[in-house]
Coordinates of C-alpha atoms in Angstrom, one line a residue:
P173 CA 68.8 69.8 -14.0
L174 CA 70.8 67.3 -16.0
R175 CA 74.4 67.4 -17.0
Y176 CA 75.6 66.3 -20.4
P177 CA 72.3 64.6 -21.6
A178 CA 71.7 63.7 -25.2
T179 CA 69.7 66.3 -27.2
C180 CA 68.4 66.5 -30.7
I181 CA 66.0 68.7 -32.7
F182 CA 62.7 67.1 -34.0
K183 CA 60.8 68.8 -36.9
G184 CA 57.3 67.7 -37.8
S185 CA 56.5 66.7 -41.4
G186 CA 54.2 69.6 -42.1
E187 CA 55.4 73.1 -43.0
S188 CA 53.4 74.6 -40.1
E189 CA 55.0 72.2 -37.5
K190 CA 57.3 73.8 -35.0
Y191 CA 60.6 72.5 -34.0
Q192 CA 60.8 70.4 -30.7
Y193 CA 63.8 69.4 -28.7
I194 CA 64.2 65.9 -27.5
I195 CA 66.3 65.4 -24.3
H196 CA 67.3 62.0 -22.9
G197 CA 69.5 60.8 -20.0
G198 CA 72.3 62.6 -18.3
K199 CA 73.4 63.1 -14.7
T200 CA 71.6 65.0 -12.0
P201 CA 73.4 67.2 -9.6
N202 CA 73.2 64.3 -7.0
N203 CA 75.4 62.2 -9.4
E204 CA 72.5 60.1 -10.3
L205 CA 71.8 58.9 -13.8
S206 CA 68.4 59.6 -15.5
D207 CA 66.4 57.5 -17.9
K208 CA 63.9 60.2 -18.4
I209 CA 63.0 61.6 -21.9
Y210 CA 61.7 65.1 -22.2
V211 CA 60.1 67.0 -25.1
M212 CA 60.7 70.7 -25.1
S213 CA 59.0 73.1 -27.4
V214 CA 58.5 76.9 -27.8
V215 CA 55.0 77.9 -26.6
C216 CA 55.1 81.6 -27.7
K217 CA 57.3 84.5 -28.5
N218 CA 56.2 87.9 -27.1
N219 CA 58.2 91.1 -27.0
K220 CA 61.4 89.1 -27.5
K221 CA 60.6 86.9 -24.6
V222 CA 60.4 83.1 -25.4
T223 CA 58.4 80.7 -23.3
F224 CA 59.2 77.0 -23.4
R225 CA 57.1 74.0 -22.4
C226 CA 59.0 70.8 -21.2
T227 CA 57.0 67.7 -20.8
E228 CA 58.1 64.2 -19.7
K229 CA 57.5 61.4 -22.2
D230 CA 56.9 57.9 -21.0
L231 CA 58.2 54.9 -22.9
V232 CA 57.1 51.3 -23.1
G233 CA 58.8 48.3 -24.6
D234 CA 62.7 48.1 -24.7
V235 CA 63.2 51.1 -22.5
P236 CA 66.8 52.4 -22.6
E237 CA 68.5 52.3 -19.2
A238 CA 69.7 55.4 -17.5
R239 CA 72.9 56.7 -19.2
Y240 CA 75.1 59.5 -20.2
G241 CA 77.6 60.1 -23.0
H242 CA 75.2 58.7 -25.6
S243 CA 73.6 60.2 -28.7
I244 CA 70.0 60.7 -29.8
D245 CA 68.9 61.6 -33.3
V246 CA 65.9 61.8 -35.4
V247 CA 65.6 60.1 -38.8
Y248 CA 63.0 60.4 -41.5
S249 CA 61.7 57.7 -43.9
R250 CA 58.6 57.2 -46.0
G251 CA 57.0 60.3 -44.6
K252 CA 57.5 59.1 -40.9
S253 CA 60.0 59.8 -38.3
V254 CA 61.6 57.9 -35.4
G255 CA 64.4 58.7 -32.8
V256 CA 67.6 56.7 -32.7
L257 CA 69.4 56.3 -29.4
F258 CA 72.9 54.6 -29.3
G259 CA 75.9 54.2 -26.9
G260 CA 76.7 55.7 -23.6
R261 CA 77.7 54.6 -20.1
A262 CA 75.6 53.4 -17.2
Y263 CA 76.3 52.4 -13.5
I264 CA 77.3 48.7 -13.2
P265 CA 74.3 46.5 -12.1
P266 CA 73.5 46.5 -8.4
A267 CA 74.5 42.9 -7.8
Q268 CA 78.0 43.9 -8.9
R269 CA 78.4 47.0 -6.8
T270 CA 80.6 47.3 -3.7
T271 CA 81.2 50.1 -1.3
E272 CA 84.4 51.0 -3.3
K273 CA 82.8 50.7 -6.7
W274 CA 79.3 52.0 -5.9
N275 CA 79.5 54.7 -8.6
S276 CA 81.5 52.7 -11.2
V277 CA 80.2 52.9 -14.7
A278 CA 80.5 50.6 -17.7
D279 CA 79.8 50.8 -21.3
C280 CA 76.2 50.3 -22.3
L281 CA 75.5 47.4 -24.6
P282 CA 75.9 48.3 -28.3
H283 CA 72.2 48.2 -28.9
V284 CA 70.4 50.7 -31.2
F285 CA 67.1 51.9 -29.9
L286 CA 64.2 53.1 -32.1
L287 CA 61.9 55.6 -30.2
D288 CA 58.5 56.3 -31.6
F289 CA 57.7 59.7 -29.9
E290 CA 54.0 59.5 -31.1
F291 CA 53.1 56.3 -29.5
G292 CA 55.8 56.2 -26.7
C293 CA 57.2 52.9 -27.9
S294 CA 60.9 51.8 -27.8
T295 CA 62.5 48.9 -29.6
A296 CA 66.1 47.7 -29.2
Y297 CA 68.0 46.2 -32.2
I298 CA 71.3 44.2 -32.1
L299 CA 73.5 44.8 -35.1
P300 CA 76.5 42.6 -35.6
E301 CA 78.7 45.4 -36.9
L302 CA 78.4 47.1 -33.5
Q303 CA 80.5 45.1 -31.2
D304 CA 81.5 47.6 -28.5
G305 CA 79.6 50.0 -26.5
L306 CA 80.7 53.6 -27.3
S307 CA 80.3 56.8 -25.4
F308 CA 81.1 60.5 -26.3
H309 CA 81.0 59.8 -30.0
V310 CA 79.9 62.1 -32.7
S311 CA 76.6 61.4 -34.5
I312 CA 75.3 63.0 -37.6
A313 CA 71.7 62.5 -38.8
R314 CA 70.7 62.9 -42.5
N315 CA 67.3 61.8 -43.7
D316 CA 67.0 58.1 -42.9
T317 CA 70.6 57.7 -41.9
I318 CA 72.8 58.1 -38.8
Y319 CA 76.6 58.3 -39.0
I320 CA 78.5 57.4 -35.9
L321 CA 82.2 58.7 -35.6
G322 CA 84.8 57.9 -33.2
G323 CA 83.8 57.4 -29.5
H324 CA 85.5 55.9 -26.4
S325 CA 85.3 52.3 -25.3
L326 CA 85.7 52.2 -21.6
A327 CA 86.2 48.5 -21.5
N328 CA 89.6 48.7 -23.3
N329 CA 90.2 52.4 -23.0
V330 CA 90.6 53.0 -26.7
R331 CA 89.3 55.6 -29.2
P332 CA 89.1 53.6 -32.3
A333 CA 88.8 55.4 -35.7
N334 CA 85.2 54.3 -36.2
L335 CA 82.8 55.3 -38.9
Y336 CA 79.4 53.5 -39.0
R337 CA 76.4 54.2 -41.2
I338 CA 73.1 53.2 -39.6
R339 CA 70.1 53.3 -42.0
V340 CA 66.5 53.1 -40.8
D341 CA 63.7 52.1 -43.2
L342 CA 60.1 52.8 -41.9
P343 CA 57.7 50.8 -44.2
L344 CA 54.1 50.1 -43.1
G345 CA 55.3 47.0 -41.1
S346 CA 58.2 46.7 -38.8
P347 CA 61.2 48.9 -39.2
A348 CA 64.3 47.8 -40.9
V349 CA 67.7 48.8 -39.4
N350 CA 71.1 48.0 -40.9
C351 CA 74.6 49.0 -40.2
T352 CA 77.6 49.4 -42.5
V353 CA 81.3 49.9 -41.5
L354 CA 82.7 52.6 -43.6
P355 CA 86.4 53.5 -44.2
G356 CA 88.0 56.8 -43.3
G357 CA 86.9 57.2 -39.7
I358 CA 88.6 59.3 -37.1
S359 CA 89.7 58.6 -33.5
V360 CA 88.0 61.2 -31.4
S361 CA 85.8 61.5 -28.2
S362 CA 83.9 64.4 -26.5
A363 CA 84.2 66.6 -29.6
I364 CA 81.7 69.4 -30.7
L365 CA 79.8 69.1 -33.8
T366 CA 78.6 72.2 -35.7
Q367 CA 76.6 72.4 -38.9
T368 CA 77.9 75.1 -41.2
N369 CA 75.6 74.5 -44.2
K370 CA 73.3 71.9 -45.5
D371 CA 75.9 69.4 -46.5
E372 CA 78.8 70.3 -44.2
F373 CA 79.7 70.0 -40.6
V374 CA 82.7 70.9 -38.6
I375 CA 84.2 68.8 -35.7
V376 CA 86.1 70.7 -33.0
G377 CA 88.0 69.7 -29.9
G378 CA 87.8 66.3 -28.2
Y379 CA 90.4 63.8 -27.2
Q380 CA 92.5 61.3 -29.1
L381 CA 94.0 59.8 -26.0
E382 CA 93.2 59.9 -22.3
N383 CA 95.3 63.0 -21.5
Q384 CA 95.9 64.2 -25.0
K385 CA 93.6 66.8 -26.4
R386 CA 92.7 66.7 -30.1
M387 CA 94.0 70.0 -31.5
V388 CA 93.1 69.4 -35.2
C389 CA 89.6 70.1 -36.6
N390 CA 87.8 68.3 -39.4
I391 CA 85.3 69.1 -42.0
V392 CA 82.6 66.4 -42.7
S393 CA 80.9 66.9 -46.0
F394 CA 78.3 65.0 -48.0
E395 CA 77.8 64.7 -51.7
D396 CA 75.5 62.2 -53.5
N397 CA 74.9 60.3 -50.2
K398 CA 78.6 59.9 -49.6
I399 CA 80.5 61.1 -46.6
A400 CA 83.9 62.7 -46.7
I401 CA 86.2 63.6 -43.7
R402 CA 89.2 65.9 -44.1
E403 CA 91.2 68.0 -41.8
M404 CA 90.8 71.8 -41.9
E405 CA 93.2 74.7 -41.2
T406 CA 93.9 74.6 -37.5
P407 CA 92.8 77.7 -35.6
D408 CA 95.4 79.8 -33.6
W409 CA 94.6 78.3 -30.3
T410 CA 95.2 80.5 -27.3
P411 CA 97.9 79.4 -24.8
D412 CA 95.1 78.6 -22.2
I413 CA 93.6 76.1 -24.6
K414 CA 97.0 74.7 -25.7
H415 CA 98.3 74.0 -22.1
S416 CA 95.1 73.0 -20.4
K417 CA 94.4 69.4 -19.9
I418 CA 90.7 69.9 -20.6
W419 CA 88.8 71.9 -23.2
F420 CA 86.2 73.6 -21.2
D421 CA 85.4 74.4 -17.5

């Protein structure tokens, strides 16, 4: 029972492989943060009834701390796959806690974690282009690349117009991870990302300021491995959406 964990879909390399869902982090109903990682898969479908199996996956190495508001995706390179985890918020270290600030959170360090689901290994990478810990950003995975858009930096309370491209190469030896800062980013946090076709995504909702909802929508499209972000026609929002301070209850 977690609240706003990070979730992604993992597809095996073979045609007969089934989809799996990777779930990491989040808050429990007791307001505790989780560092657990789960793998959920469909066991069988019988008479329109779907049975799921959810198992906990242990990690060794640079294990990501318990967090929420982060992203997890899967990239594919040279016939192999790996999970990519980035961003989020965590409770401040126990040594810095006081009675008044016991549940205070801070940005996680801007490390990129590669998760090997087969062997249960986790490795952290420090990339100079990523200077701030970001939470509630938008992430898009395509082949061997992750695109990070927007996000909220709790340290300075800004939502910078970020657009990062993180590329992962999986040769026989150690993985290679590099990051490129791209122009044309958007300022957004806590938005919903929906894929409309193979090369197109839609970003809906979110916030551009602390108490200002983002009423515009964007189309993110890919062509020849280049990303383009443009505004789309704004829906006719209902009065409840227009005047509420939050998007969803």
